[in-house]
Amino acid sequence: MSSVATQAAPVAEGVELTDGFNLLMDALEMNGIKNIYGLLGIPVTEVGRMWQARGNNFYSFRNEQNAGYAASVAGYLTKKPGICVTVSAPGFLNGLTALANATTNCFPMILISGSSEREIVDLMQGDYEEMDQLNIARPFCKASFRVNRPEDIGVAVIRAVRTAVSGRPGGVYLDIPARLFSTTMAALEGEKSLWVPVDPAPAQIPAPSAVKRAADLIKGAKKPLILFGKGAAYAQCDADILSFVEETGIPFTPMSMAKGLVSDLHPQCAAAARSLVLQESDVVILVGARLNWLLAHGKGKTWGSEPKKFVQIDIQANEIDSNVPIAAPLVGDVQSCINALRAELKGFKAPAEWLSGVADKHSGTRAKLAAKLSTATPVMNYHNSLGAIRDVLKNHPDTILVNEGANALDNARMVIDQYLPRKRVDTGTWGVMGIGMGSAAAAAVESGKPVVAICGDSAFGFSGMEYETLTRYNLPVTVIIMNNGGIYRGDEASPDHQISCMLFNPKTRYDQFSIALGGEGVRVTTPEELSKALEASIKSGKTTIIDAIIDPGAGVESGRIGNLNIVSTIGKKKK
Ligand code: FYN
Ligand code: ADP
Ligand code: MG
């Protein structure tokens, strides 16, 4: 990597100069970027200092993976691409997991990494942190761009922004060779190379014929169902969505990050009648939700034996028919599709008996669960601990909930109601562990609201050191660690020679870990203590870990996806 400043083209004496560093920042600022998430070092260290010198925010993480998770969640919450800056090679690779996760989750994010010079990389001459990052990134993102001249930085940033936010949002990689940062050019020419893109995420209007086909199908339904995915939450057309639900009277069920798009307490919510509505519905309206593994690919017993017709609203045309035939594809952005459908469905109402049957099942299941939430046990379990958390969060509806784990995830998704859109961020489409701290950081920074992160103790471990990032910026985040002492459970028998591969050190004190990293820490063993600690932490606005002791025998292997586990039919072989 060369550190010598070079000049793009000869410039007359005394002419004001700019350089790659400043052109990159000018371009990011012109695209409305204020916050960057990253981890500095060769060759990007000055990016952080210069970005802050402009009065902007650079949030430094302890590992690029969580900086990337933060950037992607910032993108999901703001609809502007989250920016993650890393060093070359290993730093870039650490960021790549987050870039791939952003692309899979449809979160707009740009990973900007410093890199080695092309002439050395292409001849494999062994540069400092040499890696062909441009090509390595390509399969994991929507596009991978490399800038070679300072006058191209403006267009490169615009292309990256437009690619990240238009159509199906996702990750973009922007590769900047080290030397380019310090390459100078005439400031006036540099200025001319920058512009603000017009309407980078244009509305995508569905074809009127497609709208009519979908509306006719819905009008003929006896048991219609609306299924919201995180694409509908991302669209930020909440009032239109609510009107669509209430005008049609159709029951709805949300995927995890779409919870709260319409309140879980809404009379048409069918979340607690999920199996019934998936199996018995005859027309299913997918709104920004893929028929992927989370929906059993649209087939099998999850969907029952009733003939099923799907309406699918999605901005990505080739998502249609990904798994099963879609009778009425509606390709466009959620807001345009929903409002076009509303116009065609004027006067339509779902059959009342269908809604009331669903509502009875939904409220009955909720009542059954409610009984478990208030049942005392000698050691806290997932139900009474999460019941206590639910009752506190009910009084703080604009708190953003971050959630990861297995039992900690699946039980919290069931128990913790969401009342407002985009207030739940979780493991998303891939079920990634370790997203907690980065997601919590971005949620707190971008929303300015209190954040509560409910993490399994295993999940927390993936990014635990990032807790220092949270305390360093005094972020109002309460991390509740569901401490059951292991992965899935904490009571697995250990072989004679070694502690079980599924257990953690029973002496672990997450509350003291918090204090050691500059935060507040408290250990709780009862739902009452948990409620009190959570209320106090939210009120204090201080970064806090609540180390919640959960019965080691309370969890089940892999939570609600135990069906995906693989076991040997041969069994364990002795030496
Ligand atoms: C839902 N349910 C409720 C409620 N909400 N009961 C009472 N009260 C409330 N509020 C019921 C719902 O009707 C279902 O019961 C059941 O609880 C589960 O609901 P859920 O969670 O919505 O649905 P389900 O079946 O779990 O959905 C399948 C899934 C989900 C794959 C979409 O499990 C999921 O998102 N899993 C993510 C797993 C993951 O990514 N883990 C991270 C890696 S873990 P029935 O209607 O009776 O079925 C590594 O090991
Ligand atoms: P979930 O897991 O919550 O069901 P998915 O991530 O599977 O959600 O699906 C999200 C879908 O939403 C993706 O197919 C994506 O193309 C689509 N999408 C994202 N934003 C929009 C939008 N503004 N309009 C329409 N579709 C969108
Ligand atoms: Mg655990």
XYZ file of C-alpha atoms and ligand atoms in Angstrom:
653
model
C 0.000 0.000 0.000
C 1.549 3.322 -0.970
C 1.210 6.224 1.461
C 2.665 8.833 -0.914
C 0.133 11.486 -1.997
C -0.215 11.606 -5.752
C -1.831 14.146 -8.065
C -4.504 13.102 -10.519
C -3.540 15.670 -13.154
C -1.169 18.662 -13.333
C -2.672 21.702 -11.610
C -1.484 25.302 -11.962
C 0.414 26.791 -9.032
C -1.847 28.200 -6.305
C -5.015 26.458 -7.490
C -7.061 25.152 -4.535
C -6.879 21.362 -4.267
C -9.096 18.649 -2.881
C -8.361 14.928 -2.409
C -10.035 11.526 -2.246
C -10.740 11.789 1.476
C -12.630 15.042 1.072
C -14.410 14.055 -2.121
C -15.703 10.887 -0.429
C -17.015 12.894 2.495
C -18.507 15.608 0.303
C -20.342 12.918 -1.667
C -21.621 11.115 1.454
C -22.814 14.403 2.982
C -24.557 15.337 -0.281
C -26.429 12.037 -0.007
C -27.672 12.934 3.462
C -25.281 10.717 5.423
C -24.443 11.935 8.964
C -23.467 8.710 10.751
C -20.785 6.223 9.777
C -20.243 2.918 11.609
C -16.839 1.313 11.326
C -13.435 0.353 12.677
C -10.409 2.418 11.689
C -6.852 1.525 10.744
C -4.629 1.499 7.632
C -5.611 3.039 5.174
C -8.870 4.574 6.451
C -7.925 6.031 9.849
C -8.120 9.622 8.602
C -11.670 9.004 7.316
C -12.859 8.842 10.923
C -10.957 11.890 12.128
C -11.902 14.037 9.126
C -15.555 12.918 9.241
C -15.786 13.935 12.891
C -13.949 17.207 12.165
C -16.858 18.071 9.867
C -19.236 17.713 12.825
C -20.500 14.300 11.712
C -20.579 11.104 13.781
C -18.228 8.162 13.402
C -19.184 5.231 15.635
C -16.124 3.066 16.219
C -16.778 -0.607 16.914
C -14.576 -3.398 18.243
C -15.159 -5.684 15.264
C -16.265 -4.764 11.756
C -19.010 -7.398 11.746
C -21.046 -5.511 14.319
C -20.250 -2.168 12.725
C -21.781 -3.674 9.614
C -24.839 -4.955 11.472
C -25.267 -1.428 12.846
C -24.980 0.123 9.387
C -27.512 -2.320 7.931
C -30.042 -1.698 10.709
C -29.521 2.054 10.289
C -30.435 1.504 6.636
C -33.537 -0.514 7.531
C -34.756 2.125 9.980
C -34.003 5.236 7.884
C -34.315 4.009 4.252
C -30.950 5.755 3.641
C -28.034 3.379 3.140
C -26.165 2.638 6.361
C -22.433 3.250 5.868
C -19.772 0.904 7.229
C -16.079 1.760 6.798
C -13.356 -0.837 7.299
C -9.688 -1.413 6.690
C -8.591 -3.777 3.932
C -8.542 -7.582 3.789
C -9.336 -8.916 7.308
C -11.416 -5.847 8.209
C -13.209 -6.085 4.883
C -13.833 -9.804 5.460
C -15.246 -9.156 8.936
C -17.612 -6.641 7.363
C -18.586 -9.062 4.612
C -20.788 -11.194 6.871
C -22.830 -8.108 7.692
C -22.939 -7.071 4.032
C -24.269 -10.496 3.046
C -26.782 -10.389 5.911
C -27.944 -6.930 4.781
C -28.444 -8.190 1.242
C -30.349 -11.240 2.459
C -32.520 -9.123 4.774
C -33.080 -6.421 2.111
C -31.495 -3.731 4.301
C -29.732 -0.889 2.387
C -26.088 -0.689 3.367
C -22.770 0.331 1.763
C -19.539 -1.312 2.899
C -16.604 0.987 2.073
C -13.199 -0.633 2.490
C -9.702 0.569 1.804
C -7.793 -1.790 -0.469
C -4.480 -2.595 -2.075
C -3.483 -1.153 -5.452
C -4.817 -3.043 -8.446
C -1.411 -3.335 -10.119
C -0.047 -5.237 -7.100
C -3.189 -7.301 -6.421
C -3.547 -8.400 -10.043
C 0.046 -9.623 -10.150
C -0.330 -11.185 -6.683
C 2.891 -9.461 -5.609
C 2.128 -9.721 -1.913
C 0.990 -6.289 -0.729
C 0.189 -5.407 2.906
C -3.262 -6.978 3.472
C -3.451 -7.878 -0.198
C -6.865 -9.171 -1.309
C -9.026 -8.950 -4.398
C -11.856 -7.433 -2.341
C -13.799 -6.145 -5.345
C -14.398 -9.649 -6.694
C -14.678 -11.401 -3.339
C -17.537 -9.083 -2.364
C -19.492 -9.529 -5.582
C -21.532 -12.658 -4.717
C -22.608 -11.188 -1.366
C -24.105 -7.883 -2.470
C -26.252 -6.176 -5.105
C -23.180 -4.580 -6.719
C -19.461 -4.225 -6.113
C -17.805 -1.038 -7.353
C -14.144 0.084 -7.320
C -13.050 3.690 -7.764
C -9.761 4.378 -9.559
C -9.810 8.179 -10.024
C -10.748 10.976 -7.600
C -13.102 12.523 -10.145
C -15.086 9.266 -10.087
C -15.715 9.239 -6.344
C -18.908 11.275 -6.679
C -20.497 9.030 -9.276
C -19.319 5.928 -7.383
C -21.076 7.040 -4.194
C -24.217 7.911 -6.137
C -24.202 4.535 -7.883
C -23.710 2.809 -4.541
C -26.536 4.787 -2.905
C -28.940 4.234 -5.782
C -28.150 0.528 -5.952
C -28.560 0.072 -2.183
C -31.957 1.756 -1.897
C -33.684 1.228 -5.245
C -35.823 -1.812 -5.996
C -35.164 -4.527 -3.432
C -32.873 -2.781 -0.915
C -29.604 -4.488 -0.102
C -25.861 -4.334 0.378
C -23.335 -2.663 -1.919
C -19.547 -2.829 -1.750
C -17.420 0.244 -2.573
C -13.701 -0.492 -2.937
C -11.279 2.423 -2.513
C -7.561 1.734 -3.131
C -5.386 3.303 -0.449
C -3.550 5.724 -2.741
C -6.800 7.263 -3.982
C -7.629 8.722 -0.571
C -4.673 11.103 -0.741
C -4.718 11.697 -4.497
C -5.359 15.391 -5.148
C -7.143 17.272 -7.915
C -8.356 20.827 -8.489
C -11.098 21.559 -5.981
C -13.299 23.229 -8.590
C -13.118 20.162 -10.853
C -13.773 18.003 -7.840
C -16.874 19.992 -7.007
C -18.177 19.553 -10.534
C -17.840 15.775 -10.163
C -20.413 15.671 -7.355
C -24.197 15.820 -7.615
C -27.275 14.771 -5.669
C -29.191 11.888 -7.253
C -32.833 12.683 -8.068
C -35.291 10.206 -6.471
C -32.796 7.374 -5.810
C -35.563 4.955 -4.708
C -38.356 5.622 -7.213
C -41.857 4.299 -6.662
C -42.554 1.190 -8.730
C -46.153 1.225 -9.881
C -47.954 -2.096 -10.453
C -49.655 -2.760 -13.775
C -53.405 -1.965 -13.605
C -54.162 -5.416 -15.063
C -52.191 -7.012 -12.208
C -54.097 -4.930 -9.665
C -57.437 -5.996 -11.129
C -56.406 -9.683 -11.199
C -55.397 -9.518 -7.524
C -58.528 -7.615 -6.489
C -60.816 -10.078 -8.283
C -59.110 -12.977 -6.492
C -59.503 -11.296 -3.088
C -63.149 -10.399 -3.739
C -63.876 -14.081 -4.307
C -62.150 -15.224 -1.098
C -64.103 -16.782 1.744
C -61.106 -16.867 4.144
C -58.589 -14.218 3.064
C -55.413 -13.567 5.053
C -52.884 -10.719 4.931
C -49.310 -11.730 5.769
C -46.914 -8.832 6.406
C -43.143 -9.208 6.024
C -40.283 -6.864 6.894
C -40.542 -5.416 3.391
C -43.898 -3.934 4.373
C -42.388 -2.482 7.537
C -39.444 -1.065 5.595
C -41.792 0.668 3.128
C -42.855 3.208 5.796
C -46.403 3.573 4.464
C -47.973 2.696 7.802
C -51.197 4.703 7.439
C -51.933 3.157 4.034
C -51.303 -0.323 5.464
C -53.655 0.303 8.394
C -56.353 1.632 6.054
C -55.985 -1.429 3.827
C -56.439 -3.728 6.835
C -59.417 -1.869 8.265
C -61.191 -1.152 4.974
C -61.101 -4.838 3.979
C -61.616 -6.349 7.440
C -59.138 -9.091 6.478
C -57.252 -10.707 9.397
C -53.459 -10.272 9.311
C -50.462 -12.037 10.717
C -46.967 -10.458 10.828
C -43.566 -11.992 10.310
C -41.304 -11.154 13.220
C -39.949 -7.783 12.046
C -43.349 -6.752 10.750
C -44.835 -7.074 14.237
C -46.274 -3.715 15.258
C -46.782 -2.569 11.671
C -50.373 -2.882 12.797
C -50.562 -3.256 16.572
C -50.496 -6.782 18.010
C -53.557 -5.632 19.983
C -55.555 -4.785 16.843
C -58.860 -6.749 16.622
C -57.833 -8.135 13.205
C -54.468 -9.423 14.447
C -54.209 -13.204 13.987
C -50.648 -13.680 15.250
C -51.813 -16.076 17.971
C -53.864 -18.049 15.452
C -50.957 -18.496 13.085
C -51.309 -22.183 12.332
C -55.062 -21.895 11.894
C -54.931 -19.000 9.430
C -52.055 -20.471 7.411
C -53.857 -23.781 7.120
C -57.442 -22.614 6.626
C -57.103 -19.431 4.540
C -58.027 -19.732 0.858
C -56.418 -16.503 -0.444
C -53.172 -15.285 1.134
C -51.975 -11.747 0.422
C -48.190 -11.655 0.928
C -47.043 -8.075 1.513
C -43.252 -7.729 1.430
C -42.766 -11.283 2.681
C -40.918 -14.072 0.934
C -42.230 -17.643 0.935
C -38.838 -18.822 2.185
C -37.898 -21.231 4.994
C -39.674 -19.038 7.543
C -42.939 -19.807 5.761
C -42.107 -23.427 4.951
C -41.631 -22.405 1.304
C -45.406 -22.066 0.963
C -46.048 -25.792 1.078
C -46.496 -28.797 3.353
C -48.443 -29.185 6.580
C -47.816 -25.606 7.678
C -50.200 -24.578 4.919
C -52.766 -27.355 5.430
C -54.614 -29.200 2.712
C -57.021 -26.413 1.672
C -56.358 -25.219 -1.902
C -54.416 -21.984 -1.512
C -54.130 -19.000 -3.848
C -51.423 -16.412 -3.277
C -51.422 -12.719 -4.058
C -47.822 -11.525 -3.743
C -46.833 -7.862 -3.403
C -43.096 -7.531 -3.943
C -40.759 -5.007 -5.522
C -38.546 -7.786 -6.864
C -40.163 -9.306 -9.932
C -38.252 -12.593 -9.841
C -39.312 -13.269 -6.262
C -42.665 -14.288 -7.714
C -43.075 -18.086 -8.092
C -39.841 -18.592 -6.100
C -41.387 -21.581 -4.351
C -45.016 -22.131 -5.306
C -47.309 -20.712 -8.031
C -48.464 -17.168 -7.340
C -51.955 -16.669 -8.766
C -51.846 -12.861 -8.633
C -48.403 -11.277 -8.667
C -48.354 -7.582 -7.840
C -44.874 -6.319 -8.703
C -44.156 -2.868 -7.327
C -43.430 -1.030 -4.127
C -45.678 -1.819 -1.194
C -47.195 1.642 -0.958
C -48.132 1.840 -4.652
C -49.514 -1.708 -4.651
C -51.509 -1.351 -1.448
C -53.118 1.911 -2.549
C -53.916 0.555 -5.999
C -55.542 -2.489 -4.380
C -57.496 -0.297 -1.964
C -58.997 1.583 -4.888
C -60.039 -1.667 -6.602
C -61.384 -3.188 -3.366
C -63.641 -0.259 -2.428
C -66.639 -1.643 -0.578
C -65.179 -5.146 -0.177
C -65.329 -6.684 3.305
C -63.979 -10.092 4.339
C -66.701 -12.516 5.527
C -67.420 -11.631 9.158
C -67.669 -15.248 10.294
C -64.097 -15.900 9.136
C -62.743 -12.936 11.087
C -64.678 -13.810 14.221
C -63.496 -17.437 14.128
C -59.920 -16.262 13.774
C -60.369 -13.674 16.511
C -61.714 -16.316 18.903
C -58.710 -18.570 18.291
C -56.295 -15.648 18.596
C -57.715 -14.383 21.870
C -58.079 -17.889 23.292
C -54.433 -18.706 22.626
C -53.338 -15.375 24.062
C -55.343 -16.032 27.220
C -53.747 -19.454 27.641
C -50.291 -17.979 27.281
C -51.150 -15.097 29.625
C -51.773 -17.613 32.403
C -48.251 -19.020 31.979
C -46.717 -15.538 31.990
C -47.814 -14.897 35.546
C -47.133 -18.360 36.987
C -44.375 -18.223 39.618
C -41.649 -20.892 39.465
C -38.750 -21.590 41.846
C -36.322 -20.359 39.147
C -37.439 -17.959 36.413
C -38.397 -19.538 33.111
C -38.872 -17.907 29.712
C -42.589 -17.312 30.253
C -42.616 -15.487 33.584
C -39.416 -13.558 32.831
C -40.725 -12.392 29.443
C -44.140 -11.735 30.981
C -42.496 -9.282 33.358
C -40.616 -7.630 30.475
C -43.820 -7.417 28.419
C -45.661 -5.635 31.219
C -42.905 -3.022 31.527
C -42.566 -2.456 27.774
C -46.341 -1.986 27.472
C -45.754 1.367 29.217
C -42.927 2.271 26.823
C -44.420 1.546 23.369
C -41.796 3.545 21.456
C -38.914 1.513 22.886
C -37.130 -0.429 20.159
C -36.767 -4.142 20.935
C -33.702 -5.994 19.621
C -33.965 -9.761 19.943
C -31.619 -12.669 19.302
C -31.115 -16.205 20.532
C -33.049 -19.426 20.197
C -35.490 -19.743 23.099
C -34.807 -16.098 23.958
C -35.834 -15.210 20.407
C -38.780 -17.517 19.836
C -40.411 -16.944 23.207
C -39.879 -13.174 23.129
C -41.355 -12.990 19.628
C -44.459 -14.731 20.968
C -44.767 -12.921 24.289
C -43.625 -9.336 23.724
C -46.337 -7.363 21.954
C -45.379 -4.683 19.485
C -47.631 -1.648 19.096
C -45.823 0.512 16.541
C -43.994 -0.132 13.248
C -40.261 -0.843 13.054
C -39.852 -1.270 16.801
C -38.580 -4.852 16.588
C -35.226 -5.789 15.083
C -34.167 -9.411 15.228
C -32.126 -12.171 13.650
C -33.976 -11.656 10.370
C -34.078 -13.992 7.404
C -30.907 -15.908 8.179
C -31.361 -16.219 11.931
C -27.932 -14.694 12.536
C -26.565 -14.771 16.073
C -24.495 -11.795 17.222
C -26.594 -9.049 15.624
C -27.668 -7.740 19.020
C -25.119 -5.113 19.981
C -24.685 -3.593 16.533
C -28.449 -3.482 15.999
C -28.970 -1.920 19.428
C -26.345 0.734 18.715
C -27.930 1.733 15.410
C -31.468 1.636 16.841
C -30.439 3.992 19.657
C -28.407 6.307 17.406
C -30.905 6.539 14.544
C -34.118 6.701 16.614
C -32.971 8.567 19.732
C -35.328 6.271 21.620
C -34.590 3.786 24.430
C -33.583 0.325 23.242
C -34.062 -3.004 25.008
C -32.055 -5.938 23.690
C -33.270 -9.377 24.823
C -30.400 -11.754 24.084
C -29.767 -15.395 24.792
C -26.513 -15.788 26.709
C -25.012 -17.641 23.754
C -26.166 -14.961 21.292
C -24.751 -12.204 23.492
C -21.384 -13.925 23.449
C -21.005 -13.444 19.708
C -20.615 -9.686 20.119
C -20.218 -9.131 23.840
C -17.190 -6.850 23.533
C -19.331 -4.407 21.548
C -21.067 -3.648 24.838
C -18.131 -1.298 25.444
C -19.121 0.483 22.219
C -22.570 1.052 23.725
C -21.216 2.400 27.020
C -18.617 4.569 25.258
C -21.371 6.493 23.469
C -23.631 6.417 26.539
C -26.390 4.820 24.485
C -29.734 4.248 26.280
C -29.637 0.493 25.779
C -30.720 -2.122 28.304
C -29.329 -5.560 27.463
C -31.319 -8.328 29.151
C -29.236 -11.486 29.005
C -31.399 -14.586 29.406
C -28.762 -16.463 31.351
C -29.616 -20.169 31.234
C -25.960 -21.128 31.295
C -25.659 -22.656 27.857
C -26.648 -22.926 24.228
C -30.381 -23.775 24.215
C -30.161 -25.114 27.796
C -27.685 -25.088 30.654
C -28.198 -28.533 32.123
C -26.523 -30.796 29.571
C -24.455 -33.569 31.170
C -20.699 -33.156 30.592
C -18.403 -36.030 29.556
C -15.825 -37.033 32.187
C -12.881 -35.289 30.534
C -14.319 -31.895 29.607
C -17.203 -29.488 30.217
C -20.034 -30.063 27.751
C -19.662 -28.281 24.384
C -23.090 -26.740 25.048
C -22.367 -25.136 28.435
C -20.872 -21.857 29.650
C -18.960 -21.116 32.799
C -21.563 -21.087 35.583
C -19.480 -18.429 37.365
C -20.091 -15.937 34.546
C -21.361 -12.581 35.862
C -22.723 -10.460 33.019
C -23.746 -7.741 35.473
C -20.134 -7.358 36.607
C -18.978 -7.536 33.002
C -21.148 -4.479 32.346
C -19.673 -2.536 35.249
C -16.174 -3.488 34.122
C -16.943 -1.957 30.714
C -18.337 1.280 32.087
C -22.038 0.392 32.259
C -24.603 -0.352 34.946
C -25.120 -3.989 35.915
C -27.668 -5.903 37.947
C -28.360 -9.609 38.427
C -32.019 -10.618 38.878
C -33.541 -13.962 39.847
C -37.286 -13.165 39.987
C -39.809 -11.513 37.632
C -40.367 -8.781 40.230
C -36.660 -7.950 40.372
C -36.540 -8.043 36.568
C -39.465 -5.603 36.217
C -37.921 -3.214 38.714
C -34.477 -3.316 37.111
C -35.882 -2.829 33.612
C -38.095 0.104 34.585
C -35.174 1.742 36.389
C -32.804 1.207 33.485
C -35.170 2.638 30.870
C -35.841 5.640 33.122
C -32.108 6.178 33.781
C -31.185 6.175 30.087
C -27.938 4.488 31.096
C -26.316 1.571 29.268
C -27.195 -1.409 31.436
C -26.931 -5.179 31.502
C -29.610 -7.081 33.388
C -28.240 -10.576 34.019
C -31.498 -12.550 34.248
C -31.040 -16.012 35.732
C -33.178 -18.488 33.806
C -33.791 -22.125 34.732
C -31.075 -24.110 32.896
C -33.667 -26.731 32.055
C -36.189 -24.243 30.657
C -35.125 -24.159 27.005
C -35.611 -26.586 24.134
C -32.935 -27.379 21.539
C -33.097 -24.701 18.803
C -36.299 -23.172 20.140
C -39.175 -23.477 17.657
C -37.008 -24.696 14.814
C -35.888 -27.933 16.482
C -37.232 -29.698 13.408
C -34.127 -28.464 11.559
C -31.754 -30.291 13.898
C -29.824 -33.249 12.457
C -29.044 -36.237 14.668
C -26.982 -39.367 13.992
C -28.851 -42.628 13.559
C -25.619 -44.473 14.350
C -25.221 -42.763 17.696
C -22.036 -41.869 19.547
C -19.095 -44.168 18.772
C -16.782 -45.065 21.664
C -13.027 -44.930 20.949
C -47.947 -16.130 18.499
N -48.464 -17.141 19.192
C -48.985 -16.682 20.322
C -48.766 -15.310 20.303
N -48.115 -14.989 19.153
N -49.612 -17.331 21.314
C -50.037 -16.546 22.334
N -49.882 -15.203 22.400
C -49.248 -14.561 21.404
N -49.077 -13.242 21.472
C -48.488 -18.535 18.816
C -48.717 -18.753 17.342
O -50.076 -18.811 17.036
C -48.046 -20.077 17.163
O -48.874 -21.070 17.674
C -46.874 -20.010 18.118
O -47.224 -19.051 19.106
C -45.594 -19.549 17.454
O -45.876 -18.356 16.798
P -44.765 -17.763 15.834
O -43.502 -17.620 16.561
O -45.328 -16.560 15.170
O -44.732 -18.878 14.742
P -43.751 -20.097 14.482
O -44.566 -21.321 14.289
O -42.657 -20.181 15.475
O -43.144 -19.618 13.107
C -42.207 -20.403 12.459
C -40.992 -19.501 12.209
C -40.515 -18.923 13.566
C -39.868 -20.342 11.554
C -41.404 -18.335 11.299
O -40.272 -20.018 14.434
C -39.283 -18.074 13.426
O -39.326 -16.911 12.950
N -38.149 -18.632 13.833
C -36.893 -17.965 13.736
C -35.852 -18.961 14.162
C -34.473 -18.341 14.051
O -34.160 -17.610 13.141
N -33.675 -18.619 15.083
C -32.345 -18.065 15.161
C -31.319 -19.141 15.147
S -31.627 -20.293 16.405
P -49.723 -22.009 16.655
O -50.642 -21.048 15.943
O -50.445 -22.955 17.521
O -48.740 -22.641 15.732
C -30.427 -21.443 16.255
O -30.572 -22.534 16.765
P -39.963 -11.461 6.163
O -38.790 -12.334 6.518
O -40.298 -10.485 7.231
O -41.100 -12.230 5.649
P -38.567 -11.003 3.793
O -37.253 -10.381 4.067
O -38.674 -12.470 3.576
O -39.522 -10.541 4.944
O -39.185 -10.359 2.500
C -39.070 -9.017 2.287
C -39.524 -8.813 0.863
O -39.948 -7.474 0.756
C -38.387 -9.013 -0.135
O -38.759 -9.968 -1.112
C -38.205 -7.643 -0.785
O -37.988 -7.731 -2.182
C -39.530 -6.980 -0.496
N -39.461 -5.522 -0.320
C -38.596 -4.799 0.389
N -38.939 -3.486 0.326
C -40.058 -3.407 -0.426
C -40.910 -2.348 -0.858
N -40.689 -1.084 -0.491
N -41.964 -2.654 -1.621
C -42.215 -3.940 -1.986
N -41.454 -4.995 -1.619
C -40.400 -4.715 -0.842
Mg -28.697 -19.692 26.347
